PDB file of C-alpha atoms in Angstrom:
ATOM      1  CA  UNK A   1    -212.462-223.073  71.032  1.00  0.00           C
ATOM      2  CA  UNK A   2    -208.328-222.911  70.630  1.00  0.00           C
ATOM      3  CA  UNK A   3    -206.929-225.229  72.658  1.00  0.00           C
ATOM      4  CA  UNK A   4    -204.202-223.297  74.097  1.00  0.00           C
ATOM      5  CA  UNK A   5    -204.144-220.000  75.747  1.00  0.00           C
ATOM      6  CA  UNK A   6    -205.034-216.950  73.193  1.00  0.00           C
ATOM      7  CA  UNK A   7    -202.044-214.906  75.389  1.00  0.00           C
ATOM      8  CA  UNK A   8    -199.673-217.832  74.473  1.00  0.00           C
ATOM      9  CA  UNK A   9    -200.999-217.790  70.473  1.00  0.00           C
ATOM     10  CA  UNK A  10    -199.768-213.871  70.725  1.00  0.00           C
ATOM     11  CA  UNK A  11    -196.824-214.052  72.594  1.00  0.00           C
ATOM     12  CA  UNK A  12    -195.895-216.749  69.359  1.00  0.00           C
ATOM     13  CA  UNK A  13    -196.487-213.572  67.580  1.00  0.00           C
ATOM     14  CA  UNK A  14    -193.785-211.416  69.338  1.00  0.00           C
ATOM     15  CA  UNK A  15    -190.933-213.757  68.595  1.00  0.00           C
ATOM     16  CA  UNK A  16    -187.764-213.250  69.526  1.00  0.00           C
ATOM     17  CA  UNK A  17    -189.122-210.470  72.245  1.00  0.00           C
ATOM     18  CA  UNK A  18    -189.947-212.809  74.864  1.00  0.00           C
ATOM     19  CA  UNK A  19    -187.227-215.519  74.769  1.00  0.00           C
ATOM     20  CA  UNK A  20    -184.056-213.658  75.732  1.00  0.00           C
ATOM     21  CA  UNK A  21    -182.584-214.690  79.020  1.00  0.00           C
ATOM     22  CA  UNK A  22    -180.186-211.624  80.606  1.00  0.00           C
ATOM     23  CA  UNK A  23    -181.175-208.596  81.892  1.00  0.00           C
ATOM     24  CA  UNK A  24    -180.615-205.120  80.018  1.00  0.00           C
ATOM     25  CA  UNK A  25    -181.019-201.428  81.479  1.00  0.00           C
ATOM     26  CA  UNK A  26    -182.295-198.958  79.303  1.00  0.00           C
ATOM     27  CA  UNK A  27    -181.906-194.984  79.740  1.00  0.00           C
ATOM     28  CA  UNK A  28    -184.537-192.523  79.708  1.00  0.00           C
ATOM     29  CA  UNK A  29    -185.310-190.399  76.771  1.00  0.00           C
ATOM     30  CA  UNK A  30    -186.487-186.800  76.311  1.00  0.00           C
ATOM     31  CA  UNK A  31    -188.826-185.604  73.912  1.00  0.00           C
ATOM     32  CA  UNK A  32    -187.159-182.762  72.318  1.00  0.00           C
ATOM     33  CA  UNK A  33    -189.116-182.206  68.891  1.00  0.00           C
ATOM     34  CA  UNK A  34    -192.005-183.284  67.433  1.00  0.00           C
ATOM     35  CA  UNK A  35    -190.744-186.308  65.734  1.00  0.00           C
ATOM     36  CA  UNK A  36    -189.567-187.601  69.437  1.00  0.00           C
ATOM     37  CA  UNK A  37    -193.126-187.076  70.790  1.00  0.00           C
ATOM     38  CA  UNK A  38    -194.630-188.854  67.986  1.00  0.00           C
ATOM     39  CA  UNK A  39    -192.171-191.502  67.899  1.00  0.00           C
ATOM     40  CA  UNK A  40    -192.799-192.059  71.879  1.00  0.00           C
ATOM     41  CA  UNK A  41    -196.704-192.240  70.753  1.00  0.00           C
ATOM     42  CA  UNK A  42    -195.784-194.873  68.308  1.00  0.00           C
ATOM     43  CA  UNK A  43    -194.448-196.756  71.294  1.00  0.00           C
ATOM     44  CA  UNK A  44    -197.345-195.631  74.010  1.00  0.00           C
ATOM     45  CA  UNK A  45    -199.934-197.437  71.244  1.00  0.00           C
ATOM     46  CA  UNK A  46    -197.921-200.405  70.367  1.00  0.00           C
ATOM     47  CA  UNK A  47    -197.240-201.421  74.298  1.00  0.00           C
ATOM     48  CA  UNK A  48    -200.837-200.366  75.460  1.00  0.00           C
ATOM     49  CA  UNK A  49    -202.637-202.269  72.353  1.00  0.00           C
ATOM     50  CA  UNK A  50    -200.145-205.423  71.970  1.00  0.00           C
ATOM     51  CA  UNK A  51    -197.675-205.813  74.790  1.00  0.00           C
ATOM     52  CA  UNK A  52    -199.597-204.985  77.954  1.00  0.00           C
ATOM     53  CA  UNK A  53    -202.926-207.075  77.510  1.00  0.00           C
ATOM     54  CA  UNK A  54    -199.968-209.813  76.622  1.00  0.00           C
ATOM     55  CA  UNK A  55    -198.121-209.129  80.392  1.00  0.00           C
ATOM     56  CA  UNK A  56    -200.870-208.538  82.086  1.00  0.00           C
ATOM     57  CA  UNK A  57    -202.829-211.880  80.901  1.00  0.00           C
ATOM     58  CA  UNK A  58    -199.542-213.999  81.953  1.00  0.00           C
ATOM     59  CA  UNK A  59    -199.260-212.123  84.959  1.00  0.00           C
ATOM     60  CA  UNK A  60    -202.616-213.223  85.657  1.00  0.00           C
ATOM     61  CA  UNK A  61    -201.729-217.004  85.118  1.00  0.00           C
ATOM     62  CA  UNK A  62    -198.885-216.329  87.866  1.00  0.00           C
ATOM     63  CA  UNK A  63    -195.892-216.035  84.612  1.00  0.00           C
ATOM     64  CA  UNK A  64    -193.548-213.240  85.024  1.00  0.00           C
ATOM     65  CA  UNK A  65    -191.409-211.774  82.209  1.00  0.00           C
ATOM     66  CA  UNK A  66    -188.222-209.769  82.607  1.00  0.00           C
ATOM     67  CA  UNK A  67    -189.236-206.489  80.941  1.00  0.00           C
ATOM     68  CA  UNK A  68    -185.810-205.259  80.735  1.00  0.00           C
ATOM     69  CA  UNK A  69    -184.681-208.062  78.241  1.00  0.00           C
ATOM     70  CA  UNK A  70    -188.221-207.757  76.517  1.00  0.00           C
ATOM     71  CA  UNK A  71    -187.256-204.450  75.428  1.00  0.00           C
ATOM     72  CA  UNK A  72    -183.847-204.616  74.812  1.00  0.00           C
ATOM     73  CA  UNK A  73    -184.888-207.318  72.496  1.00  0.00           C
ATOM     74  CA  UNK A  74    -186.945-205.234  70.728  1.00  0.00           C
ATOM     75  CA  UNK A  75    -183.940-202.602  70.436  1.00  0.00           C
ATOM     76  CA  UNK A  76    -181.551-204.939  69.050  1.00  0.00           C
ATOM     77  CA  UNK A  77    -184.903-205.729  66.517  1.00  0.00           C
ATOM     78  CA  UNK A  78    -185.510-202.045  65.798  1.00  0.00           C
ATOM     79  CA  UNK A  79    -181.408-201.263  65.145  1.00  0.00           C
ATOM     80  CA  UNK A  80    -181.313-204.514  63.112  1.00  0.00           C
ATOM     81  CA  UNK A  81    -178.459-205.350  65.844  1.00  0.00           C
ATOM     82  CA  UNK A  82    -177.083-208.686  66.462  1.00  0.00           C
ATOM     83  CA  UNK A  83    -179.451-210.818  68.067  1.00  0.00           C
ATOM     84  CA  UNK A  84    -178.718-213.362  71.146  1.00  0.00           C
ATOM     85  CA  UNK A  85    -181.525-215.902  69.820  1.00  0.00           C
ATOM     86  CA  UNK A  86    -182.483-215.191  66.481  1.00  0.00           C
ATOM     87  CA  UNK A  87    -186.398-215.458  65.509  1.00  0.00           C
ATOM     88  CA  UNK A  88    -186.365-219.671  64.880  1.00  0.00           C
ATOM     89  CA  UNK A  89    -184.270-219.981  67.429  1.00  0.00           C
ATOM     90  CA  UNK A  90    -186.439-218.315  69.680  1.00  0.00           C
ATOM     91  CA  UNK A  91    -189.590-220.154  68.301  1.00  0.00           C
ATOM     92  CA  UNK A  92    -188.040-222.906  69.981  1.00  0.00           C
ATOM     93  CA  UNK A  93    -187.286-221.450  73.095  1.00  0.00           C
ATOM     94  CA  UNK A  94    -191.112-220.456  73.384  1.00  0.00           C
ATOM     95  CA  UNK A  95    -192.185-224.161  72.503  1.00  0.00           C
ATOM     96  CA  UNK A  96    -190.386-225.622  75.033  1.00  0.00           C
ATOM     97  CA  UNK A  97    -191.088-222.923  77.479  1.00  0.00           C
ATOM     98  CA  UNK A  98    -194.768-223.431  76.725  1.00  0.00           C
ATOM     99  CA  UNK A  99    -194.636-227.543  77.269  1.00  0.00           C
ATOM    100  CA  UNK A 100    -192.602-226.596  80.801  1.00  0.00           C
ATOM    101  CA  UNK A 101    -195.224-223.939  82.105  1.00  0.00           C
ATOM    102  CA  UNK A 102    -198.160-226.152  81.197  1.00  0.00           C
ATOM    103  CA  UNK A 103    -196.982-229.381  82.741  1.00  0.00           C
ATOM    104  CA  UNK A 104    -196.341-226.666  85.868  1.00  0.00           C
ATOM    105  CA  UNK A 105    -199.683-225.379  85.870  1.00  0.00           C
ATOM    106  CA  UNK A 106    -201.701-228.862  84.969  1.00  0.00           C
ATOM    107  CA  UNK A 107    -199.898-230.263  88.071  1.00  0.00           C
ATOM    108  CA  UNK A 108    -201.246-227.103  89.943  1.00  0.00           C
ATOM    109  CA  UNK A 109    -204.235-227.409  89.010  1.00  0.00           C
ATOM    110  CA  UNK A 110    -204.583-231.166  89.610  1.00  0.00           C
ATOM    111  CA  UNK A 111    -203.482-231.216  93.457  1.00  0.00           C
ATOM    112  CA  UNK A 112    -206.148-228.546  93.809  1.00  0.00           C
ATOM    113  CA  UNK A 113    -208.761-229.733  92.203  1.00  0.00           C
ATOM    114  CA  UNK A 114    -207.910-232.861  94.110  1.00  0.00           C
ATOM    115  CA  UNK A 115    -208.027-231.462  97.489  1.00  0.00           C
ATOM    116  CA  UNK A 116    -211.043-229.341  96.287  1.00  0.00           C
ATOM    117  CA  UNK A 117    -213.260-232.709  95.801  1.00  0.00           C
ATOM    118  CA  UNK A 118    -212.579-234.375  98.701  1.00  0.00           C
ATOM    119  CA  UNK A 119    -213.490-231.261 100.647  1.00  0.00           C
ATOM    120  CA  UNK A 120    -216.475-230.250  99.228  1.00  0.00           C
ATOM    121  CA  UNK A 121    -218.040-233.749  98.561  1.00  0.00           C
ATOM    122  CA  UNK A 122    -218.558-233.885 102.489  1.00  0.00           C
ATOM    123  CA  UNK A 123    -220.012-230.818 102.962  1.00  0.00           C
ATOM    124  CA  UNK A 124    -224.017-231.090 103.542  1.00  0.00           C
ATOM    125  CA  UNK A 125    -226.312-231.152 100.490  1.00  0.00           C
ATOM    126  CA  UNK A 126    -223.081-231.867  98.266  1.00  0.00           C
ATOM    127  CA  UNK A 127    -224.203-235.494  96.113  1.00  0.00           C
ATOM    128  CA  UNK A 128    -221.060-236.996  94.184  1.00  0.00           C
ATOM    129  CA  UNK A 129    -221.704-239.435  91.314  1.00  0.00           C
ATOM    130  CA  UNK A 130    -220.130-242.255  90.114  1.00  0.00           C
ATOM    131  CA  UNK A 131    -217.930-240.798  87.948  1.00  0.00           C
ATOM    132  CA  UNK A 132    -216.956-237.619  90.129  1.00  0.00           C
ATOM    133  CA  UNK A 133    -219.392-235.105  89.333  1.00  0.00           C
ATOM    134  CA  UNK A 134    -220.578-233.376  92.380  1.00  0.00           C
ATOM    135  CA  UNK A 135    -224.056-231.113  92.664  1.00  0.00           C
ATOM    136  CA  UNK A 136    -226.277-229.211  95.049  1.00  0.00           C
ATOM    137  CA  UNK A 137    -229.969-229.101  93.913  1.00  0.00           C
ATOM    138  CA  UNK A 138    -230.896-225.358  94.633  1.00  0.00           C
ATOM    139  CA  UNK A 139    -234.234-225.552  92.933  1.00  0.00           C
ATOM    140  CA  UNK A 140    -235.763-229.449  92.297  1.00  0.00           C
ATOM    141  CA  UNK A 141    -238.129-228.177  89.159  1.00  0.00           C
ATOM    142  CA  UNK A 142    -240.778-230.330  87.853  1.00  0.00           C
ATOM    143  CA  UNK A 143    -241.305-232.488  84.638  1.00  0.00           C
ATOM    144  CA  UNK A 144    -238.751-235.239  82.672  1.00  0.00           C
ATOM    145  CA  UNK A 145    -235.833-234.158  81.966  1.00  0.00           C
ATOM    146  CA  UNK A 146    -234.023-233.583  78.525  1.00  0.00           C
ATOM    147  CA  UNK A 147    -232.709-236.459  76.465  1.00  0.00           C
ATOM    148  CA  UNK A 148    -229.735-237.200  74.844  1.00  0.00           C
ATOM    149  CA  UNK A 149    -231.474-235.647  71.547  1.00  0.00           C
ATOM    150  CA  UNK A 150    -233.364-232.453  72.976  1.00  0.00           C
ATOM    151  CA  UNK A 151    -232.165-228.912  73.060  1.00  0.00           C
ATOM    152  CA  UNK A 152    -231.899-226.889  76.063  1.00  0.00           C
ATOM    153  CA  UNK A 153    -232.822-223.508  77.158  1.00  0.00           C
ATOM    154  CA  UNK A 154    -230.236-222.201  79.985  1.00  0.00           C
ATOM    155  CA  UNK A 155    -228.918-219.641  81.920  1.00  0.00           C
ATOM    156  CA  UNK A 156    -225.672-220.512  83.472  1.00  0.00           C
ATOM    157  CA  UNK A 157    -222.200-218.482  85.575  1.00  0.00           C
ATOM    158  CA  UNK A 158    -219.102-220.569  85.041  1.00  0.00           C
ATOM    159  CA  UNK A 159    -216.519-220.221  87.672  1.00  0.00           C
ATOM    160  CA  UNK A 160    -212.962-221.534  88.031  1.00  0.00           C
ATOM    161  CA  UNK A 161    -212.442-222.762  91.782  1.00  0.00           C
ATOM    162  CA  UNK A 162    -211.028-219.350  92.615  1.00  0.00           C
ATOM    163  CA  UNK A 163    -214.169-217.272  91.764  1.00  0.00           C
ATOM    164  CA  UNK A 164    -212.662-216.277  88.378  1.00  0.00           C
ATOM    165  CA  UNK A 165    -215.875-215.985  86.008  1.00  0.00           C
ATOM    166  CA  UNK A 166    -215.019-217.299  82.850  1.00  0.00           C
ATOM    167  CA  UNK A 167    -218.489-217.366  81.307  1.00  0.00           C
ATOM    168  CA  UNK A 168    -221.962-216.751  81.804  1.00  0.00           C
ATOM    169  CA  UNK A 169    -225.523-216.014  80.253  1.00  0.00           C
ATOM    170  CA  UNK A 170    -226.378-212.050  80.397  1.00  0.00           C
ATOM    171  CA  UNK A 171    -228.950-210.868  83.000  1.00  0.00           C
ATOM    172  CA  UNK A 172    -232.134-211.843  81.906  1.00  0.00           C
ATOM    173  CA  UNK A 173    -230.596-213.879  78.764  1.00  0.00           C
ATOM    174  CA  UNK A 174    -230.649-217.171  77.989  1.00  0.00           C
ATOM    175  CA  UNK A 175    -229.048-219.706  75.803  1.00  0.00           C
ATOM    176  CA  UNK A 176    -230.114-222.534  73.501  1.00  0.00           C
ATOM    177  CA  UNK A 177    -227.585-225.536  73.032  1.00  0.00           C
ATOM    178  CA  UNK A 178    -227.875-229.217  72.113  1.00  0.00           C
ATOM    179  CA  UNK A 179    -227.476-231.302  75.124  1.00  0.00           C
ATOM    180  CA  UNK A 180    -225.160-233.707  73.291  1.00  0.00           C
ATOM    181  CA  UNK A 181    -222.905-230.808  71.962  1.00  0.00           C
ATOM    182  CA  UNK A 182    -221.807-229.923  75.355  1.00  0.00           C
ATOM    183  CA  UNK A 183    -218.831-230.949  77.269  1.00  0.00           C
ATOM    184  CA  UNK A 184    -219.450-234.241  79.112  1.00  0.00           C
ATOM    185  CA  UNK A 185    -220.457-232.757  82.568  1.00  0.00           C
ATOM    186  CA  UNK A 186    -223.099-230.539  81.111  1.00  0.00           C
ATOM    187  CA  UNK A 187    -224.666-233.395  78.970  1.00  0.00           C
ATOM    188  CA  UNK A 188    -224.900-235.549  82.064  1.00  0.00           C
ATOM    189  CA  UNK A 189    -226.432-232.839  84.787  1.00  0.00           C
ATOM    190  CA  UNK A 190    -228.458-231.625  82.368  1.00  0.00           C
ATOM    191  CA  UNK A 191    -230.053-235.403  81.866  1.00  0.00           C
ATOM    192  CA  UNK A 192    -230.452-235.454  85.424  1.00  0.00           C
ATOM    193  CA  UNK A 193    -232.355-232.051  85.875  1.00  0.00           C
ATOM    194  CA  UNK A 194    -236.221-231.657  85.441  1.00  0.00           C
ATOM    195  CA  UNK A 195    -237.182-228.238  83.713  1.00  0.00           C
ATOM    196  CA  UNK A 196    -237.016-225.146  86.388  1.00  0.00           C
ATOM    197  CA  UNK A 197    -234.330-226.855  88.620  1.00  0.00           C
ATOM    198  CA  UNK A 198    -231.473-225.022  89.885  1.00  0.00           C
ATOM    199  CA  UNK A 199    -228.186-226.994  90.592  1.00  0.00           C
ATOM    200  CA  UNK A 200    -224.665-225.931  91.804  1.00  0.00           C
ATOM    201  CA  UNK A 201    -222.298-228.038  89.682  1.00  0.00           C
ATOM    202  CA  UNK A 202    -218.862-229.084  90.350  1.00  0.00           C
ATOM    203  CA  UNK A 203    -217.092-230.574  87.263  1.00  0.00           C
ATOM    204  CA  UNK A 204    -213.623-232.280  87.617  1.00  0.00           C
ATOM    205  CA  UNK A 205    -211.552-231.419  84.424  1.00  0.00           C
ATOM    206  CA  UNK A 206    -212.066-234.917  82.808  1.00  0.00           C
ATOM    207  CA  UNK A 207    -215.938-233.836  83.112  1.00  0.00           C
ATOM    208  CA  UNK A 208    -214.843-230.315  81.526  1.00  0.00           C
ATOM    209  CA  UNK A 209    -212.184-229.120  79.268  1.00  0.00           C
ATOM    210  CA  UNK A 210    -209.627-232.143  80.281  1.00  0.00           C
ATOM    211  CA  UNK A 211    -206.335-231.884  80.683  1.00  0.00           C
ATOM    212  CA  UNK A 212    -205.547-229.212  78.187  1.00  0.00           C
ATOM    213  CA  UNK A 213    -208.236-226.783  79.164  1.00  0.00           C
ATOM    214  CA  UNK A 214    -209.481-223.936  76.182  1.00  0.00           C
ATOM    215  CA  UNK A 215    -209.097-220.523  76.123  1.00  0.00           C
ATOM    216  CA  UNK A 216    -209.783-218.800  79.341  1.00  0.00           C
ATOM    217  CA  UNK A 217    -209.414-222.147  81.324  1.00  0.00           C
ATOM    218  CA  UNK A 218    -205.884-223.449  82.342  1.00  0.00           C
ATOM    219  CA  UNK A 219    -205.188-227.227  81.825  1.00  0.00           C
ATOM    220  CA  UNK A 220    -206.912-229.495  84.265  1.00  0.00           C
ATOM    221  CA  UNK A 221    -208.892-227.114  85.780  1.00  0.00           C
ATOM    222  CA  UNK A 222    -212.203-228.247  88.253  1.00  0.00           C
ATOM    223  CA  UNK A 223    -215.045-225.893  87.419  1.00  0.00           C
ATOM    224  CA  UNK A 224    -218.422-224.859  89.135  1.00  0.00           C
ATOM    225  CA  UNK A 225    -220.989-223.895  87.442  1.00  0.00           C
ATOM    226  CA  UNK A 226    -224.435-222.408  88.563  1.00  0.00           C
ATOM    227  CA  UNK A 227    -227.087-223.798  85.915  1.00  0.00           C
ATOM    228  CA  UNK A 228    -230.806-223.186  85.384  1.00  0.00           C
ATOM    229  CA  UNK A 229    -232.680-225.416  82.897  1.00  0.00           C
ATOM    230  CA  UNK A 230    -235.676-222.944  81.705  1.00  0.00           C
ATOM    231  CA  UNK A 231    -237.197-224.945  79.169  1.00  0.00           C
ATOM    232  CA  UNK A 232    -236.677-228.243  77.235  1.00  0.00           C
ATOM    233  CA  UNK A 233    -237.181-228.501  73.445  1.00  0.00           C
ATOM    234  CA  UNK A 234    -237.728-231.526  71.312  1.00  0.00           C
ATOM    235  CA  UNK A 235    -236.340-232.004  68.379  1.00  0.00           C
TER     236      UNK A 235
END
């Protein structure tokens, strides 16, 4: 997976639109023909199919954008008006913004996760390993666990630490990976589990997707995962 958000990647695709700095009003406008209302349906399809999923996703990761510039920007673009930060210029501006916001949220992210781990490694039936991983066996199974060089059979919810799902097996679904294609936490639990178990897992972000995180997991995020090992198959 990308390495960096997909709502960053897109936001790379507005330009110029997000990297202006002072604030704009706008008036309202009436629709007095037919060319007006389709014009205004132009602009209904491009904010509902492009712009919103974009605001709403950095909303989500606690960024807020000053809509008023936003779309004064992208009147100035429109009437081919002089711009304050042209389009490379603005490139810029959204690299460095990016570096900024992700050092913010990896620091985040670490003093929780930090706090998190000391916490919940002293609650009862929590077991911490050497290297930080922590676990509750739900279900202790029966048989040898996988190797290094077996396949697994799974069903699995991934959680960030505030509940967010960001992936799981369907109901009643399973999946099939290679236990040493999987990020480091995985390939160790999963080396510890005998076919049937159930385990709560609680992966620091070394264990997981590090300090840069992937797409739908911020940098140096501490995840939890519910896994089931199914079935083990050798290769």
């Amino acid at each position: 997976m990308q390495r960096c958000s997909t709502m960053i990647v897109r936001l790379f695709a507005l330009g110029i639109l997000l990297s202006l700095t002072s604030s704009v009003g706008f008036a309202q406008v009436n629709l007095e023909n037919l060319n007006d209302s389709a014009s205004y349906a132009v602009g209904v399809n491009f904010a509902l199919a492009q712009l919103k999923p974009n605001l709403d996703q950095a909303k989500a990761q606690g960024i807020e954008f000053n809509v008023e510039v936003l779309i004064q920007a992208m009147r100035d673009v429109i009437a081919e008006d002089g711009l304050l930060i042209n389009e490379t210029a603005g490139q810029q501006v959204l690299v460095r913004w990016q570096q900024a916001h992700m050092v913010e949220m990896l620091q985040k992210n670490n003093k929780e996760a930090a706090k998190f781990f000391v916490e919940n490694g002293s609650k009862p039936g929590v077991k911490v390993a050497a290297n930080g991983m922590q676990y509750m066996v739900i279900t202790e199974g029966s048989g040898t666990p996988p190797a290094a060089t077996d396949s697994v059979v799974v069903k699995y919810r991934g959680t960030l630490l505030d509940g967010t799902v960001f992936d799981q097996t369907a109901e009643g679904e399973t999946r099939t990976f290679y236990v040493s294609g999987l990020i480091q936490g995985w390939t160790q639990a999963l080396q510890m589990m005998k076919p049937g178990a159930k385990w709560k897992v609680f992966l620091p972000s070394n264990l997981a997707y590090g300090q840069q995180g992937t797409q739908g997991i911020p940098p140096g995020a501490a995840l939890v995962f519910d896994m089931e090992l199914v079935a083990v198959k050798k290769p």
